[in-house]
Short mmCIF file of C-alpha atoms in Angstrom, two decimals:
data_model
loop_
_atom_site.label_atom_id
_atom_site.label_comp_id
_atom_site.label_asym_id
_atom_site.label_seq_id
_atom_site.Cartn_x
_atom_site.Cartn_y
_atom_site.Cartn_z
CA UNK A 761 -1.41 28.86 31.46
CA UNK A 762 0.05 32.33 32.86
CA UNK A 763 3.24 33.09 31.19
CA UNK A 764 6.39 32.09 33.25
CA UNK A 765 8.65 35.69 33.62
CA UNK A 766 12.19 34.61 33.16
CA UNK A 767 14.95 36.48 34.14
CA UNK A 768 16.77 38.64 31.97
CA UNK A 769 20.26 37.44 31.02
CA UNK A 770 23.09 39.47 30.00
CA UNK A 771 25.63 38.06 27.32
CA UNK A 772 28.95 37.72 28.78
CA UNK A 773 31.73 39.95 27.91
CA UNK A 774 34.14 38.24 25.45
CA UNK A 775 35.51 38.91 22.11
CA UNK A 776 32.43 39.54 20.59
CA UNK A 777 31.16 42.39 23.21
CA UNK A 778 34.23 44.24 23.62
CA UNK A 779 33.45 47.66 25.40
CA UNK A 780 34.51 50.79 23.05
CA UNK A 781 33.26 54.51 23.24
CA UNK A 782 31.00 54.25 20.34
CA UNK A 783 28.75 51.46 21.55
CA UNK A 784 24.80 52.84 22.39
CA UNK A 785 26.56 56.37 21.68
CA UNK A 786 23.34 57.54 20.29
CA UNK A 787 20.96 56.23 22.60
CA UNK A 788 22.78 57.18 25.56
CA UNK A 789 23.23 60.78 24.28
CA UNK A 790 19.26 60.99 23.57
CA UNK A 791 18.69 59.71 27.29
CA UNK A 792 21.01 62.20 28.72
CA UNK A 793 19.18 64.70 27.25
CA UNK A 794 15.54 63.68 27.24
CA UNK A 795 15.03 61.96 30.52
CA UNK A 796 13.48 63.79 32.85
CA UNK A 797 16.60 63.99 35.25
CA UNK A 798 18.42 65.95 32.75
CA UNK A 799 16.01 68.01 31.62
CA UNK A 800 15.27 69.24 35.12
CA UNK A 801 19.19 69.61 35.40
CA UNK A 802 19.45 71.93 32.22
CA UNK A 803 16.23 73.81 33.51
CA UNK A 804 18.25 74.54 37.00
CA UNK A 805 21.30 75.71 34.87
CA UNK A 806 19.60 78.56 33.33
CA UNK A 807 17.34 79.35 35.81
CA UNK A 808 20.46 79.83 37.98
CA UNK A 809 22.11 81.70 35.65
CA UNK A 810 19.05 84.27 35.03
CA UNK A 811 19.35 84.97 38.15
CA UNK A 812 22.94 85.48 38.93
CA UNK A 813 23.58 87.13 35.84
CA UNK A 814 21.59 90.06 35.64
CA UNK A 815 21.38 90.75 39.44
CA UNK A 816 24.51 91.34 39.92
CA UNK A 817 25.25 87.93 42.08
CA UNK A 818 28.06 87.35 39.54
CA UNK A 819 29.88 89.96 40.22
CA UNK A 820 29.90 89.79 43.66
CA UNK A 821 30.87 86.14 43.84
CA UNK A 822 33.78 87.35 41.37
CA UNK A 823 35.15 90.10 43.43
CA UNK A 824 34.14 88.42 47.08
CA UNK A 825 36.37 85.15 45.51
CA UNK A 826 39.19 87.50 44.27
CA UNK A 827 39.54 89.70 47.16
CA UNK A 828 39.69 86.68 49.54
CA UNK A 829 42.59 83.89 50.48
CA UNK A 830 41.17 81.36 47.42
CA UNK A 831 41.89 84.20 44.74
CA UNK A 832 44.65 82.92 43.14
CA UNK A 833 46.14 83.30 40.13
CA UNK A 834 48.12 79.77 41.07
CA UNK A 835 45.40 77.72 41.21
CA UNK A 836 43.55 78.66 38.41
CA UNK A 837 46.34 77.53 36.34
CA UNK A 838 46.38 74.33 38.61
CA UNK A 839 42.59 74.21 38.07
CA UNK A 840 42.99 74.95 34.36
CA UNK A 841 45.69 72.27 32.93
CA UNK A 842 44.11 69.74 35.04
CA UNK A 843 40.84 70.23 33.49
CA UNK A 844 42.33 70.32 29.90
CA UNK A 845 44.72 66.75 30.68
CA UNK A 846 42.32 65.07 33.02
CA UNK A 847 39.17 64.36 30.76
CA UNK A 848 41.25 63.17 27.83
CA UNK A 849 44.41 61.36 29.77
CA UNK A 850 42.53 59.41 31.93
CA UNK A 851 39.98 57.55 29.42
CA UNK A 852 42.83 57.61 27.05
CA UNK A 853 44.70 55.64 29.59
CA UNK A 854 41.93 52.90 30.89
CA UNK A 855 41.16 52.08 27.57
CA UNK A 856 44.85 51.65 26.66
CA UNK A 857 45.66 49.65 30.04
CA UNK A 858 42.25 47.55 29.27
CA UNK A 859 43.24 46.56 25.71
CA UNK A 860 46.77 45.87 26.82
CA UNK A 861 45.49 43.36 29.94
CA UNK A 862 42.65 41.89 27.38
CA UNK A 863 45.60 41.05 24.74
CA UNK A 864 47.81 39.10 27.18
CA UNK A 865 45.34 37.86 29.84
CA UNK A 866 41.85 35.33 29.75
CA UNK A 867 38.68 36.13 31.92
CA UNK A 868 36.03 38.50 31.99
CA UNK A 869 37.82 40.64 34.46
CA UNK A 870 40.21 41.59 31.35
CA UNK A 871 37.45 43.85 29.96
CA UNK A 872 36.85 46.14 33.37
CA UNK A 873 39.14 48.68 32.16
CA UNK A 874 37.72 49.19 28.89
CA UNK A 875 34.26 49.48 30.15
CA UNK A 876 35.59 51.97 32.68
CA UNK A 877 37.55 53.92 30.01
CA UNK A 878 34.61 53.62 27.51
CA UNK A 879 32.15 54.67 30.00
CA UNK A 880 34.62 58.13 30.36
CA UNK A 881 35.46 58.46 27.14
CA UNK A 882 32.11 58.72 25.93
CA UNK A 883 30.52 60.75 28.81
CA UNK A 884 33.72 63.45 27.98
CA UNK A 885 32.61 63.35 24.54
CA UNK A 886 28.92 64.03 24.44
CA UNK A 887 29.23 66.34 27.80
CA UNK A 888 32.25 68.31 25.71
CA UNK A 889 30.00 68.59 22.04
CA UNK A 890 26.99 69.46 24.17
CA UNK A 891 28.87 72.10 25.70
CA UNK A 892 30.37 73.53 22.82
CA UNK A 893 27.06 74.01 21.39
CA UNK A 894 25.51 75.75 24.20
CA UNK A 895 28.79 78.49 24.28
CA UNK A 896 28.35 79.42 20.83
CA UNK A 897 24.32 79.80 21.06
CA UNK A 898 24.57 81.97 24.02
CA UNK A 899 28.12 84.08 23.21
CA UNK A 900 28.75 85.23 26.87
CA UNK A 901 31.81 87.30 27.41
CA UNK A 902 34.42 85.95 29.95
CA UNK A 903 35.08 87.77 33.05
CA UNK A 904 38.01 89.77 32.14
CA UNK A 905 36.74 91.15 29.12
CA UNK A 906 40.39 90.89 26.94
CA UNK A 907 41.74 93.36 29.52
CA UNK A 908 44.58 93.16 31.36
CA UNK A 909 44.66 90.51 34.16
CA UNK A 910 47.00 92.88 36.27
CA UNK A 911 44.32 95.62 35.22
CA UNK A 912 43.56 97.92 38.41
CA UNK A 913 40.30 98.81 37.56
CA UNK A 914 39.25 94.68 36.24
CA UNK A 915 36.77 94.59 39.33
CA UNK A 916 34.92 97.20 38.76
CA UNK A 917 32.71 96.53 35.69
CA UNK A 918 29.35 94.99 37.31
CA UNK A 919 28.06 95.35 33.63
CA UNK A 920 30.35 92.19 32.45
CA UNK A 921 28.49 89.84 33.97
CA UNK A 922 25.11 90.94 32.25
CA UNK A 923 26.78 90.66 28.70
CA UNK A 924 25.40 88.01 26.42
CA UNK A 925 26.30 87.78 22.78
CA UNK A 926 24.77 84.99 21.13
CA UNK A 927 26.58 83.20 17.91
CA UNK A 928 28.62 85.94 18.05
CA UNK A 929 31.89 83.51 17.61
CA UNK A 930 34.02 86.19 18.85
CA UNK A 931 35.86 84.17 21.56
CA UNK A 932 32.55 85.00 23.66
CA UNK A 933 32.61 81.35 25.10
CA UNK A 934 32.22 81.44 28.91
CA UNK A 935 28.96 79.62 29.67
CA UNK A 936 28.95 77.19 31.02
CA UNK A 937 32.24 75.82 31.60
CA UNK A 938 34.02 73.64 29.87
CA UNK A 939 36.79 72.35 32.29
CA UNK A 940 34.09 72.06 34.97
CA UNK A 941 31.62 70.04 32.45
CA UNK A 942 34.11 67.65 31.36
CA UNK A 943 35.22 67.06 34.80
CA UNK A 944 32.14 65.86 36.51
CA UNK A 945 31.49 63.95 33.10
CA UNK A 946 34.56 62.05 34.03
CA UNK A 947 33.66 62.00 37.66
CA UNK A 948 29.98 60.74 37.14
CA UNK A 949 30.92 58.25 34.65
CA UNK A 950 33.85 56.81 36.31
CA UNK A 951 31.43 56.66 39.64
CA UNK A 952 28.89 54.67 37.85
CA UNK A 953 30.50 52.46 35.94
CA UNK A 954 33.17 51.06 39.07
CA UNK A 955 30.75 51.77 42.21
CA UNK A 956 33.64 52.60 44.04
CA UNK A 957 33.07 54.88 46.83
CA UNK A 958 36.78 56.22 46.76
CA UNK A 959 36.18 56.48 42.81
CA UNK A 960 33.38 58.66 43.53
CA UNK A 961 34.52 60.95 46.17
CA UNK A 962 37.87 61.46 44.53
CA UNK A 963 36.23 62.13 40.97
CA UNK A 964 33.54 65.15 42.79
CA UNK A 965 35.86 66.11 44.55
CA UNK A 966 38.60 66.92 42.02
CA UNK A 967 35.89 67.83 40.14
CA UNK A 968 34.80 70.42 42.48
CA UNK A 969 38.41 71.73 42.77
CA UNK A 970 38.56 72.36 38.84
CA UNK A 971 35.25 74.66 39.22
CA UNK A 972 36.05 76.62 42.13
CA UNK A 973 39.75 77.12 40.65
CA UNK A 974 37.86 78.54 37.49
CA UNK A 975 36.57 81.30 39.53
CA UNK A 976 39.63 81.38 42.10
CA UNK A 977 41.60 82.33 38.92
CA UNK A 978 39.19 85.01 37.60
CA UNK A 979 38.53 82.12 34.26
CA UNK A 980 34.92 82.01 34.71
CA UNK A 981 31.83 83.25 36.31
CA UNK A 982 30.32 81.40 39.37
CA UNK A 983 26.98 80.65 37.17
CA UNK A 984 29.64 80.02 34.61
CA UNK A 985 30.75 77.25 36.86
CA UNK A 986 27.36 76.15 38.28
CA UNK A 987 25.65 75.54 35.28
#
């Protein structure tokens, strides 16, 4: 007799499958990283940036940004708190609302919050280690050098954007970037995990805003950004 393919039930969410950051941590951090989607994602990101970097594309995305209507020292500050409150407020505050709604209400619809703010909370997490790693191993300068942000002469050092110090741990943490990482880690996450189209095109876009801000406010260099 052929064997009879049955369909593949999932348990339903109740006390026993509550949603929490830490659940398949470790196999969803080896996927990210070994399927072949993010490898060829992390290949682009440094290919990019060997290019941009040393040819002087950098630079002339830095001073083309600054000199035009975008440069702004307002929204990079905009840019930068939001990308330091977003990623951490906004998981922080689905997984609160979720385990507040699952301690007064009945249903499996009480548990949609956590799995939204677990989803974000754990996407933040590996996306912010993983990028924390890859700053200190490569030890890139950030585009002001320590000078002066008033400095008359800060757009005219083409060599900045060629520096690379690797594990030098001297503050040398510019690639890639941070606010920009952890921002379309929240964006992605929060898009796959509630489907929602306004989810999704609010999360990218904000997203988006963070990155360009980054270079709008002289923080970071466009590879910085890209990768």
């Amino acid at each position: 007799h052929p064997r009879r393919m049955l369909p593949r039930v999932e348990p339903a969410l109740d006390e026993t499958h509550t949603p929490a950051p830490w659940v398949a941590l470790a196999p969803n951090a080896a996927e990210a990283f070994s399927a072949p989607s993010g490898l060829l994602l992390l290949s682009s990101a440094v290919a990019a940036t060997v290019v941009a970097s040393p040819s002087g594309h950098d630079h002339e995305i830095r001073a083309g940004i600054r000199g035009s209507a975008i440069g702004s020292d307002a929204f990079g500050d905009v840019a930068l708190v939001t990308g330091y409150v977003a990623p951490v407020l906004v998981p922080v505050a689905l997984l609160g609302a979720g385990a507040a709604r699952r301690s007064s209400q009945e249903g499996a619809s009480k548990d949609a919050l956590l799995v939204h703010g677990s989803a974000a909370a754990q996407a933040v997490v590996v996306t912010f280690g993983a990028t924390l790693l890859l700053k200190a191993a490569t030890g890139r300068p950030f585009p002001l050098h320590g000078a002066d942000p008033n400095a008359p002469d800060r757009l005219e050092h083409p060599e900045y954007a060629r520096e690379w110090r690797p594990f030098s741990l001297r503050g040398n943490l510019a690639w890639p970037s941070g606010h920009t990482s952890a921002m379309f880690a929240l964006a992605s996450s929060l898009s796959a995990s509630t489907g929602s189209v306004w989810v999704t095109v609010a999360g990218y876009g904000a997203a988006s805003a963070v990155g360009l801000g980054m270079m709008a406010g002289d923080r970071h260099w466009a590879s910085d950004v890209l990768a």
